[in-house]
Amino acid sequence: MAASTENKRGRQTARDMVLSLLVILLGAGFVYLLVPHDDSLDPVRPISYDVELVTARRAAPYPVAAPAGLPDTWRATSVGYKRQSDLGAVWHLGFMDPDDQYAAVEQSDGDPEKFVRSVTHGAEPADRAQTAGGEEWERYEGAKYDALVRRESGVTTVVTGTASLESLTRLAASLEAERAGEPGEGEEAGEVGTGGEPAKSQEAGASGKD
């Protein structure tokens, strides 16, 4: 008799727990329905990169490029500088363009071929040039990213992403490269970043060649 009573109590306890859980789930669902949701809201959060740019320009062994005069419809989404990496000293600045496509500025003083291959995800030379900002850039085309590449003494600059050639050209034309010299005493110059790791940052928000 005692064992039967214990089993009955156990079944009642389990049933009460299930009922309580159902009540909680129903309540949570009701609250969710009452709260307004807008699925059209842009999940990409723009960032400010002023501090990272100043730090990189003090630390980098080459003039660091960043756009000037881009309209507000271009949203910075990721930034980073690594003084030492397998690709050299690397500067990255990622954007979403007005068409919600990804476009990034990538720079390095490392091996140009290795760097270009890495940041463009294997894009190949298109055997034609593109003029941007009065300068001639090499065009690259790939299954994932297209790119504009400019090689100079001590630095390779790449503008790449899922954005259209028009957008990549607009970004390349807006670039201004500056170098502020060595970092001041007490400043960390090794690595800075916001919005994710360089060259990975906003792929998640981009469409087009994925």
PDB file of C-alpha atoms in Angstrom:
ATOM      1  CA  MET A   1       0.000   0.000   0.000  1.00  0.00           C
ATOM      2  CA  ALA A   2       2.810   2.378   0.884  1.00  0.00           C
ATOM      3  CA  ALA A   3       4.556   1.693  -2.419  1.00  0.00           C
ATOM      4  CA  SER A   4       1.332   2.354  -4.343  1.00  0.00           C
ATOM      5  CA  THR A   5       0.846   5.653  -2.535  1.00  0.00           C
ATOM      6  CA  GLU A   6       4.431   6.713  -3.325  1.00  0.00           C
ATOM      7  CA  ASN A   7       3.985   5.906  -7.028  1.00  0.00           C
ATOM      8  CA  LYS A   8       0.751   7.876  -7.139  1.00  0.00           C
ATOM      9  CA  ARG A   9       2.410  10.880  -5.540  1.00  0.00           C
ATOM     10  CA  GLY A  10       5.305  10.626  -7.993  1.00  0.00           C
ATOM     11  CA  ARG A  11       2.933  10.647 -10.972  1.00  0.00           C
ATOM     12  CA  GLN A  12       1.058  13.635  -9.544  1.00  0.00           C
ATOM     13  CA  THR A  13       4.311  15.544  -9.025  1.00  0.00           C
ATOM     14  CA  ALA A  14       5.455  14.879 -12.586  1.00  0.00           C
ATOM     15  CA  ARG A  15       2.059  15.913 -13.953  1.00  0.00           C
ATOM     16  CA  ASP A  16       2.083  19.118 -11.904  1.00  0.00           C
ATOM     17  CA  MET A  17       5.545  19.972 -13.244  1.00  0.00           C
ATOM     18  CA  VAL A  18       4.422  19.444 -16.838  1.00  0.00           C
ATOM     19  CA  LEU A  19       1.317  21.585 -16.296  1.00  0.00           C
ATOM     20  CA  SER A  20       3.399  24.340 -14.705  1.00  0.00           C
ATOM     21  CA  LEU A  21       5.807  24.298 -17.643  1.00  0.00           C
ATOM     22  CA  LEU A  22       2.927  24.551 -20.121  1.00  0.00           C
ATOM     23  CA  VAL A  23       1.506  27.530 -18.242  1.00  0.00           C
ATOM     24  CA  ILE A  24       4.899  29.267 -18.353  1.00  0.00           C
ATOM     25  CA  LEU A  25       5.319  28.617 -22.093  1.00  0.00           C
ATOM     26  CA  LEU A  26       1.818  29.845 -22.866  1.00  0.00           C
ATOM     27  CA  GLY A  27       2.443  32.992 -20.850  1.00  0.00           C
ATOM     28  CA  ALA A  28       5.732  33.668 -22.626  1.00  0.00           C
ATOM     29  CA  GLY A  29       4.054  33.183 -26.011  1.00  0.00           C
ATOM     30  CA  PHE A  30       1.271  35.585 -25.079  1.00  0.00           C
ATOM     31  CA  VAL A  31       3.786  38.257 -24.038  1.00  0.00           C
ATOM     32  CA  TYR A  32       5.727  37.783 -27.298  1.00  0.00           C
ATOM     33  CA  LEU A  33       2.571  38.340 -29.331  1.00  0.00           C
ATOM     34  CA  LEU A  34       1.808  41.539 -27.436  1.00  0.00           C
ATOM     35  CA  VAL A  35       5.262  43.031 -28.041  1.00  0.00           C
ATOM     36  CA  PRO A  36       5.531  44.708 -31.490  1.00  0.00           C
ATOM     37  CA  HIS A  37       8.148  43.227 -33.820  1.00  0.00           C
ATOM     38  CA  ASP A  38       9.500  44.659 -37.041  1.00  0.00           C
ATOM     39  CA  ASP A  39      11.288  42.016 -39.107  1.00  0.00           C
ATOM     40  CA  SER A  40      12.313  44.703 -41.588  1.00  0.00           C
ATOM     41  CA  LEU A  41      14.675  46.349 -39.091  1.00  0.00           C
ATOM     42  CA  ASP A  42      18.307  46.264 -40.211  1.00  0.00           C
ATOM     43  CA  PRO A  43      20.304  43.874 -37.965  1.00  0.00           C
ATOM     44  CA  VAL A  44      23.614  45.540 -38.907  1.00  0.00           C
ATOM     45  CA  ARG A  45      24.809  48.005 -36.283  1.00  0.00           C
ATOM     46  CA  PRO A  46      27.048  50.807 -37.544  1.00  0.00           C
ATOM     47  CA  ILE A  47      30.201  51.534 -35.568  1.00  0.00           C
ATOM     48  CA  SER A  48      32.582  54.436 -35.104  1.00  0.00           C
ATOM     49  CA  TYR A  49      36.191  53.735 -36.041  1.00  0.00           C
ATOM     50  CA  ASP A  50      37.889  57.072 -35.279  1.00  0.00           C
ATOM     51  CA  VAL A  51      39.952  55.790 -32.342  1.00  0.00           C
ATOM     52  CA  GLU A  52      41.041  52.624 -34.152  1.00  0.00           C
ATOM     53  CA  LEU A  53      42.060  54.642 -37.221  1.00  0.00           C
ATOM     54  CA  VAL A  54      44.205  57.062 -35.209  1.00  0.00           C
ATOM     55  CA  THR A  55      45.842  54.152 -33.363  1.00  0.00           C
ATOM     56  CA  ALA A  56      46.544  52.249 -36.582  1.00  0.00           C
ATOM     57  CA  ARG A  57      48.029  55.308 -38.282  1.00  0.00           C
ATOM     58  CA  ARG A  58      50.424  55.736 -35.368  1.00  0.00           C
ATOM     59  CA  ALA A  59      51.411  52.077 -35.351  1.00  0.00           C
ATOM     60  CA  ALA A  60      51.438  50.918 -38.977  1.00  0.00           C
ATOM     61  CA  PRO A  61      54.646  50.898 -41.029  1.00  0.00           C
ATOM     62  CA  TYR A  62      52.716  52.273 -44.031  1.00  0.00           C
ATOM     63  CA  PRO A  63      50.139  55.039 -44.667  1.00  0.00           C
ATOM     64  CA  VAL A  64      46.783  53.665 -43.479  1.00  0.00           C
ATOM     65  CA  ALA A  65      43.856  54.244 -45.850  1.00  0.00           C
ATOM     66  CA  ALA A  66      40.344  55.252 -44.823  1.00  0.00           C
ATOM     67  CA  PRO A  67      37.503  56.884 -46.773  1.00  0.00           C
ATOM     68  CA  ALA A  68      36.737  60.576 -46.665  1.00  0.00           C
ATOM     69  CA  GLY A  69      33.476  62.053 -47.850  1.00  0.00           C
ATOM     70  CA  LEU A  70      31.385  58.887 -48.097  1.00  0.00           C
ATOM     71  CA  PRO A  71      27.660  59.567 -47.575  1.00  0.00           C
ATOM     72  CA  ASP A  72      25.844  58.363 -44.465  1.00  0.00           C
ATOM     73  CA  THR A  73      24.299  55.530 -46.491  1.00  0.00           C
ATOM     74  CA  TRP A  74      27.684  53.805 -46.139  1.00  0.00           C
ATOM     75  CA  ARG A  75      27.835  52.208 -42.695  1.00  0.00           C
ATOM     76  CA  ALA A  76      31.070  51.107 -41.072  1.00  0.00           C
ATOM     77  CA  THR A  77      30.535  47.707 -39.466  1.00  0.00           C
ATOM     78  CA  SER A  78      33.977  46.344 -38.547  1.00  0.00           C
ATOM     79  CA  VAL A  79      37.494  47.602 -37.990  1.00  0.00           C
ATOM     80  CA  GLY A  80      40.777  46.100 -36.885  1.00  0.00           C
ATOM     81  CA  TYR A  81      44.548  46.445 -37.001  1.00  0.00           C
ATOM     82  CA  LYS A  82      47.081  43.681 -36.341  1.00  0.00           C
ATOM     83  CA  ARG A  83      50.713  44.670 -36.217  1.00  0.00           C
ATOM     84  CA  GLN A  84      51.905  41.084 -36.576  1.00  0.00           C
ATOM     85  CA  SER A  85      50.177  38.248 -38.429  1.00  0.00           C
ATOM     86  CA  ASP A  86      50.858  35.625 -41.084  1.00  0.00           C
ATOM     87  CA  LEU A  87      49.874  38.300 -43.615  1.00  0.00           C
ATOM     88  CA  GLY A  88      52.058  41.060 -42.162  1.00  0.00           C
ATOM     89  CA  ALA A  89      50.806  44.219 -40.474  1.00  0.00           C
ATOM     90  CA  VAL A  90      47.136  44.216 -41.469  1.00  0.00           C
ATOM     91  CA  TRP A  91      44.545  46.999 -41.497  1.00  0.00           C
ATOM     92  CA  HIS A  92      40.856  46.188 -42.072  1.00  0.00           C
ATOM     93  CA  LEU A  93      37.824  48.461 -42.348  1.00  0.00           C
ATOM     94  CA  GLY A  94      34.484  46.964 -43.389  1.00  0.00           C
ATOM     95  CA  PHE A  95      31.306  48.672 -44.618  1.00  0.00           C
ATOM     96  CA  MET A  96      27.802  47.963 -45.818  1.00  0.00           C
ATOM     97  CA  ASP A  97      27.122  50.022 -48.933  1.00  0.00           C
ATOM     98  CA  PRO A  98      23.795  51.723 -49.803  1.00  0.00           C
ATOM     99  CA  ASP A  99      22.616  48.447 -51.417  1.00  0.00           C
ATOM    100  CA  ASP A 100      23.372  46.483 -48.213  1.00  0.00           C
ATOM    101  CA  GLN A 101      26.360  44.785 -49.808  1.00  0.00           C
ATOM    102  CA  TYR A 102      29.697  44.262 -48.080  1.00  0.00           C
ATOM    103  CA  ALA A 103      32.762  46.294 -49.074  1.00  0.00           C
ATOM    104  CA  ALA A 104      36.042  46.437 -47.180  1.00  0.00           C
ATOM    105  CA  VAL A 105      39.374  48.199 -47.224  1.00  0.00           C
ATOM    106  CA  GLU A 106      42.245  45.778 -46.569  1.00  0.00           C
ATOM    107  CA  GLN A 107      45.930  46.699 -46.311  1.00  0.00           C
ATOM    108  CA  SER A 108      49.129  44.796 -45.585  1.00  0.00           C
ATOM    109  CA  ASP A 109      52.889  45.070 -45.868  1.00  0.00           C
ATOM    110  CA  GLY A 110      53.195  41.296 -46.247  1.00  0.00           C
ATOM    111  CA  ASP A 111      53.453  39.115 -49.333  1.00  0.00           C
ATOM    112  CA  PRO A 112      51.064  40.737 -51.873  1.00  0.00           C
ATOM    113  CA  GLU A 113      49.920  37.546 -53.601  1.00  0.00           C
ATOM    114  CA  LYS A 114      49.201  35.730 -50.361  1.00  0.00           C
ATOM    115  CA  PHE A 115      47.399  38.739 -48.913  1.00  0.00           C
ATOM    116  CA  VAL A 116      45.215  39.385 -51.951  1.00  0.00           C
ATOM    117  CA  ARG A 117      44.276  35.726 -52.209  1.00  0.00           C
ATOM    118  CA  SER A 118      43.295  35.651 -48.533  1.00  0.00           C
ATOM    119  CA  VAL A 119      41.158  38.798 -48.319  1.00  0.00           C
ATOM    120  CA  THR A 120      39.410  38.225 -51.667  1.00  0.00           C
ATOM    121  CA  HIS A 121      38.672  34.560 -50.936  1.00  0.00           C
ATOM    122  CA  GLY A 122      40.598  33.412 -53.981  1.00  0.00           C
ATOM    123  CA  ALA A 123      39.562  35.999 -56.560  1.00  0.00           C
ATOM    124  CA  GLU A 124      41.641  35.973 -59.770  1.00  0.00           C
ATOM    125  CA  PRO A 125      43.069  38.845 -61.851  1.00  0.00           C
ATOM    126  CA  ALA A 126      40.619  40.034 -64.502  1.00  0.00           C
ATOM    127  CA  ASP A 127      43.421  41.283 -66.816  1.00  0.00           C
ATOM    128  CA  ARG A 128      42.013  44.788 -66.916  1.00  0.00           C
ATOM    129  CA  ALA A 129      42.364  47.917 -64.849  1.00  0.00           C
ATOM    130  CA  GLN A 130      39.919  50.285 -63.167  1.00  0.00           C
ATOM    131  CA  THR A 131      40.529  53.973 -62.511  1.00  0.00           C
ATOM    132  CA  ALA A 132      39.465  55.222 -59.085  1.00  0.00           C
ATOM    133  CA  GLY A 133      40.439  58.492 -57.477  1.00  0.00           C
ATOM    134  CA  GLY A 134      42.788  59.257 -60.348  1.00  0.00           C
ATOM    135  CA  GLU A 135      44.748  56.059 -59.684  1.00  0.00           C
ATOM    136  CA  GLU A 136      44.852  52.799 -61.619  1.00  0.00           C
ATOM    137  CA  TRP A 137      43.741  49.666 -59.754  1.00  0.00           C
ATOM    138  CA  GLU A 138      43.947  46.034 -60.826  1.00  0.00           C
ATOM    139  CA  ARG A 139      40.586  44.315 -61.116  1.00  0.00           C
ATOM    140  CA  TYR A 140      40.004  40.902 -59.583  1.00  0.00           C
ATOM    141  CA  GLU A 141      36.915  38.727 -59.958  1.00  0.00           C
ATOM    142  CA  GLY A 142      35.841  35.751 -57.883  1.00  0.00           C
ATOM    143  CA  ALA A 143      32.980  33.439 -57.008  1.00  0.00           C
ATOM    144  CA  LYS A 144      32.538  35.165 -53.646  1.00  0.00           C
ATOM    145  CA  TYR A 145      34.230  38.580 -53.778  1.00  0.00           C
ATOM    146  CA  ASP A 146      35.360  40.952 -56.494  1.00  0.00           C
ATOM    147  CA  ALA A 147      38.190  43.374 -55.767  1.00  0.00           C
ATOM    148  CA  LEU A 148      40.289  46.354 -56.761  1.00  0.00           C
ATOM    149  CA  VAL A 149      43.981  45.990 -55.924  1.00  0.00           C
ATOM    150  CA  ARG A 150      46.719  48.609 -55.767  1.00  0.00           C
ATOM    151  CA  ARG A 151      50.342  47.652 -55.094  1.00  0.00           C
ATOM    152  CA  GLU A 152      52.789  50.257 -53.859  1.00  0.00           C
ATOM    153  CA  SER A 153      56.185  50.137 -52.247  1.00  0.00           C
ATOM    154  CA  GLY A 154      55.735  48.617 -48.792  1.00  0.00           C
ATOM    155  CA  VAL A 155      51.955  48.187 -48.888  1.00  0.00           C
ATOM    156  CA  THR A 156      49.177  46.457 -50.820  1.00  0.00           C
ATOM    157  CA  THR A 157      45.704  48.015 -50.680  1.00  0.00           C
ATOM    158  CA  VAL A 158      42.630  45.963 -51.567  1.00  0.00           C
ATOM    159  CA  VAL A 159      39.013  47.108 -51.828  1.00  0.00           C
ATOM    160  CA  THR A 160      36.900  43.974 -51.900  1.00  0.00           C
ATOM    161  CA  GLY A 161      33.523  42.459 -51.090  1.00  0.00           C
ATOM    162  CA  THR A 162      30.165  41.450 -52.513  1.00  0.00           C
ATOM    163  CA  ALA A 163      29.419  45.043 -53.527  1.00  0.00           C
ATOM    164  CA  SER A 164      29.129  46.040 -57.164  1.00  0.00           C
ATOM    165  CA  LEU A 165      32.092  47.328 -59.155  1.00  0.00           C
ATOM    166  CA  GLU A 166      30.529  50.788 -58.957  1.00  0.00           C
ATOM    167  CA  SER A 167      30.477  50.663 -55.152  1.00  0.00           C
ATOM    168  CA  LEU A 168      33.985  49.235 -54.901  1.00  0.00           C
ATOM    169  CA  THR A 169      35.207  52.008 -57.198  1.00  0.00           C
ATOM    170  CA  ARG A 170      33.413  54.629 -55.118  1.00  0.00           C
ATOM    171  CA  LEU A 171      35.048  53.350 -51.948  1.00  0.00           C
ATOM    172  CA  ALA A 172      38.499  53.154 -53.556  1.00  0.00           C
ATOM    173  CA  ALA A 173      38.176  56.697 -54.917  1.00  0.00           C
ATOM    174  CA  SER A 174      37.326  58.037 -51.453  1.00  0.00           C
ATOM    175  CA  LEU A 175      40.423  56.637 -49.741  1.00  0.00           C
ATOM    176  CA  GLU A 176      42.970  58.904 -48.117  1.00  0.00           C
ATOM    177  CA  ALA A 177      46.165  57.307 -46.848  1.00  0.00           C
ATOM    178  CA  GLU A 178      48.009  58.879 -43.923  1.00  0.00           C
ATOM    179  CA  ARG A 179      50.697  57.899 -41.471  1.00  0.00           C
ATOM    180  CA  ALA A 180      50.972  59.612 -38.088  1.00  0.00           C
ATOM    181  CA  GLY A 181      54.361  58.140 -37.157  1.00  0.00           C
ATOM    182  CA  GLU A 182      55.331  55.988 -34.230  1.00  0.00           C
ATOM    183  CA  PRO A 183      52.970  55.611 -31.229  1.00  0.00           C
ATOM    184  CA  GLY A 184      53.548  57.852 -28.257  1.00  0.00           C
ATOM    185  CA  GLU A 185      54.989  56.653 -24.972  1.00  0.00           C
ATOM    186  CA  GLY A 186      52.674  54.348 -23.080  1.00  0.00           C
ATOM    187  CA  GLU A 187      50.364  53.661 -26.040  1.00  0.00           C
ATOM    188  CA  GLU A 188      49.555  50.136 -27.111  1.00  0.00           C
ATOM    189  CA  ALA A 189      50.167  49.678 -30.818  1.00  0.00           C
ATOM    190  CA  GLY A 190      49.932  45.928 -31.210  1.00  0.00           C
ATOM    191  CA  GLU A 191      46.313  45.197 -32.004  1.00  0.00           C
ATOM    192  CA  VAL A 192      43.023  47.065 -32.038  1.00  0.00           C
ATOM    193  CA  GLY A 193      39.610  46.131 -33.313  1.00  0.00           C
ATOM    194  CA  THR A 194      35.859  46.599 -33.176  1.00  0.00           C
ATOM    195  CA  GLY A 195      33.002  44.645 -34.651  1.00  0.00           C
ATOM    196  CA  GLY A 196      34.728  41.310 -35.205  1.00  0.00           C
ATOM    197  CA  GLU A 197      37.945  39.914 -36.562  1.00  0.00           C
ATOM    198  CA  PRO A 198      39.441  41.563 -39.623  1.00  0.00           C
ATOM    199  CA  ALA A 199      38.181  40.229 -42.960  1.00  0.00           C
ATOM    200  CA  LYS A 200      35.396  38.211 -41.313  1.00  0.00           C
ATOM    201  CA  SER A 201      33.259  40.896 -39.844  1.00  0.00           C
ATOM    202  CA  GLN A 202      30.250  41.519 -41.983  1.00  0.00           C
ATOM    203  CA  GLU A 203      30.085  38.680 -44.329  1.00  0.00           C
ATOM    204  CA  ALA A 204      27.166  37.578 -42.243  1.00  0.00           C
ATOM    205  CA  GLY A 205      25.097  40.541 -43.312  1.00  0.00           C
ATOM    206  CA  ALA A 206      26.004  40.394 -46.973  1.00  0.00           C
ATOM    207  CA  SER A 207      24.325  38.690 -49.850  1.00  0.00           C
ATOM    208  CA  GLY A 208      25.130  38.549 -53.515  1.00  0.00           C
ATOM    209  CA  LYS A 209      28.005  36.142 -54.214  1.00  0.00           C
ATOM    210  CA  ASP A 210      27.606  33.839 -51.202  1.00  0.00           C
TER     211      ASP A 210
END
